[in-house]
Amino acid sequence: MPQEVSVSYQAIKSKVYRLIDALVVGEKSEADVQESIRRWWDLIHPADRPIAQKYLLAVLEHSYLAVDAIEEGLKEATDHESLRPSEAPRTMRLVSRMVKQAARQTTLSPTV
């Protein structure tokens, strides 16, 4: 039987921040992070997935707000325009779609 993981807000926040850190320092690629999230999602009991999705999206939203605040602060401090348009809304939609797709696949999968 596969191991199930905690779906507390703190556990999900810790998972997300570890993945972000691994990506930032170059230990993982974007594809590695995506695969890690897929494996993690598979370990979550189907009954716990709605709350896990809620917490995951809340953590991501707060993370995007923090990145935007940092970017705005840097822009103001350096008197330069942003070098890139904010991708937070696009990324949020992609993550939401991925989580919903995973939930649908689990719902459609036969139970063993």
mmCIF file of C-alpha atoms in Angstrom:
data_model
loop_
_atom_site.group_PDB
_atom_site.id
_atom_site.type_symbol
_atom_site.label_atom_id
_atom_site.label_comp_id
_atom_site.label_asym_id
_atom_site.label_seq_id
_atom_site.Cartn_x
_atom_site.Cartn_y
_atom_site.Cartn_z
ATOM 1 C CA MET A 1 0.000 0.000 0.000
ATOM 2 C CA PRO A 2 1.469 3.392 -0.941
ATOM 3 C CA GLN A 3 2.458 5.817 1.765
ATOM 4 C CA GLU A 4 0.033 8.692 2.257
ATOM 5 C CA VAL A 5 1.276 12.192 2.936
ATOM 6 C CA SER A 6 0.086 14.962 5.227
ATOM 7 C CA VAL A 7 -2.206 17.525 3.658
ATOM 8 C CA SER A 8 -1.854 20.140 6.373
ATOM 9 C CA TYR A 9 -1.244 23.694 5.232
ATOM 10 C CA GLN A 10 2.226 23.641 6.829
ATOM 11 C CA ALA A 11 3.201 20.339 5.161
ATOM 12 C CA ILE A 12 2.109 21.578 1.738
ATOM 13 C CA LYS A 13 3.855 24.929 2.215
ATOM 14 C CA SER A 14 7.034 23.087 3.184
ATOM 15 C CA LYS A 15 6.796 20.835 0.099
ATOM 16 C CA VAL A 16 6.285 23.798 -2.231
ATOM 17 C CA TYR A 17 9.140 25.809 -0.723
ATOM 18 C CA ARG A 18 11.529 22.825 -0.900
ATOM 19 C CA LEU A 19 10.675 22.402 -4.584
ATOM 20 C CA ILE A 20 11.124 26.105 -5.270
ATOM 21 C CA ASP A 21 14.485 26.067 -3.500
ATOM 22 C CA ALA A 22 15.612 22.982 -5.448
ATOM 23 C CA LEU A 23 14.685 24.729 -8.692
ATOM 24 C CA VAL A 24 16.386 27.992 -7.713
ATOM 25 C CA VAL A 25 19.679 26.334 -6.734
ATOM 26 C CA GLY A 26 19.622 24.097 -9.789
ATOM 27 C CA GLU A 27 19.129 20.748 -8.066
ATOM 28 C CA LYS A 28 15.937 20.172 -10.051
ATOM 29 C CA SER A 29 14.704 21.253 -13.452
ATOM 30 C CA GLU A 30 11.154 22.431 -14.135
ATOM 31 C CA ALA A 31 10.361 18.940 -15.451
ATOM 32 C CA ASP A 32 11.750 17.400 -12.242
ATOM 33 C CA VAL A 33 9.540 19.675 -10.145
ATOM 34 C CA GLN A 34 6.481 18.771 -12.223
ATOM 35 C CA GLU A 35 7.222 15.061 -11.853
ATOM 36 C CA SER A 36 7.743 15.487 -8.117
ATOM 37 C CA ILE A 37 4.347 17.162 -7.794
ATOM 38 C CA ARG A 38 2.705 14.370 -9.817
ATOM 39 C CA ARG A 39 4.246 11.710 -7.555
ATOM 40 C CA TRP A 40 3.277 13.682 -4.450
ATOM 41 C CA TRP A 41 -0.297 14.050 -5.705
ATOM 42 C CA ASP A 42 -0.547 10.303 -6.252
ATOM 43 C CA LEU A 43 0.347 9.758 -2.577
ATOM 44 C CA ILE A 44 -2.559 11.885 -1.371
ATOM 45 C CA HIS A 45 -5.659 9.934 -0.472
ATOM 46 C CA PRO A 46 -8.478 10.811 -2.914
ATOM 47 C CA ALA A 47 -10.714 11.973 -0.059
ATOM 48 C CA ASP A 48 -8.003 14.432 1.039
ATOM 49 C CA ARG A 49 -7.358 15.897 -2.405
ATOM 50 C CA PRO A 50 -9.891 18.749 -2.265
ATOM 51 C CA ILE A 51 -8.275 20.185 0.876
ATOM 52 C CA ALA A 52 -4.788 19.515 -0.503
ATOM 53 C CA GLN A 53 -5.730 21.420 -3.666
ATOM 54 C CA LYS A 54 -7.146 24.288 -1.622
ATOM 55 C CA TYR A 55 -3.968 24.564 0.469
ATOM 56 C CA LEU A 56 -1.670 24.127 -2.531
ATOM 57 C CA LEU A 57 -3.362 26.909 -4.450
ATOM 58 C CA ALA A 58 -3.323 29.164 -1.360
ATOM 59 C CA VAL A 59 0.426 28.587 -0.878
ATOM 60 C CA LEU A 60 1.088 29.250 -4.555
ATOM 61 C CA GLU A 61 -0.997 32.419 -4.516
ATOM 62 C CA HIS A 62 0.907 33.758 -1.490
ATOM 63 C CA SER A 63 4.197 32.795 -3.144
ATOM 64 C CA TYR A 64 3.286 34.659 -6.332
ATOM 65 C CA LEU A 65 2.311 37.717 -4.291
ATOM 66 C CA ALA A 66 5.684 37.591 -2.528
ATOM 67 C CA VAL A 67 7.566 37.346 -5.831
ATOM 68 C CA ASP A 68 5.551 40.237 -7.253
ATOM 69 C CA ALA A 69 6.262 42.324 -4.132
ATOM 70 C CA ILE A 70 9.984 41.589 -4.437
ATOM 71 C CA GLU A 71 9.922 42.477 -8.124
ATOM 72 C CA GLU A 72 8.058 45.730 -7.433
ATOM 73 C CA GLY A 73 10.432 46.630 -4.605
ATOM 74 C CA LEU A 74 13.431 46.028 -6.853
ATOM 75 C CA LYS A 75 11.864 48.057 -9.625
ATOM 76 C CA GLU A 76 11.272 50.974 -7.253
ATOM 77 C CA ALA A 77 14.743 50.688 -5.707
ATOM 78 C CA THR A 78 16.497 50.661 -9.069
ATOM 79 C CA ASP A 79 14.142 53.017 -10.906
ATOM 80 C CA HIS A 80 13.889 50.443 -13.711
ATOM 81 C CA GLU A 81 10.928 48.901 -15.365
ATOM 82 C CA SER A 82 10.323 45.220 -14.816
ATOM 83 C CA LEU A 83 12.463 43.083 -17.075
ATOM 84 C CA ARG A 84 9.687 40.539 -17.502
ATOM 85 C CA PRO A 85 5.927 40.706 -17.374
ATOM 86 C CA SER A 86 4.507 39.026 -14.320
ATOM 87 C CA GLU A 87 3.687 35.412 -15.074
ATOM 88 C CA ALA A 88 1.821 34.747 -11.825
ATOM 89 C CA PRO A 89 -1.695 34.659 -13.321
ATOM 90 C CA ARG A 90 -0.580 32.379 -16.165
ATOM 91 C CA THR A 91 1.315 30.073 -13.828
ATOM 92 C CA MET A 92 -1.597 29.967 -11.385
ATOM 93 C CA ARG A 93 -3.929 28.848 -14.171
ATOM 94 C CA LEU A 94 -1.474 26.153 -15.265
ATOM 95 C CA VAL A 95 -1.077 24.776 -11.736
ATOM 96 C CA SER A 96 -4.815 24.846 -11.146
ATOM 97 C CA ARG A 97 -5.410 23.001 -14.413
ATOM 98 C CA MET A 98 -2.761 20.391 -13.542
ATOM 99 C CA VAL A 99 -4.269 19.740 -10.108
ATOM 100 C CA LYS A 100 -7.783 19.493 -11.538
ATOM 101 C CA GLN A 101 -6.589 17.138 -14.270
ATOM 102 C CA ALA A 102 -4.905 14.920 -11.692
ATOM 103 C CA ALA A 103 -8.092 14.887 -9.642
ATOM 104 C CA ARG A 104 -10.146 13.892 -12.698
ATOM 105 C CA GLN A 105 -7.733 11.098 -13.591
ATOM 106 C CA THR A 106 -7.956 9.743 -10.058
ATOM 107 C CA THR A 107 -11.736 9.884 -10.135
ATOM 108 C CA LEU A 108 -11.815 8.022 -13.436
ATOM 109 C CA SER A 109 -9.228 5.391 -12.378
ATOM 110 C CA PRO A 110 -10.604 2.060 -11.143
ATOM 111 C CA THR A 111 -10.097 1.457 -7.438
ATOM 112 C CA VAL A 112 -7.980 -1.515 -6.444
#
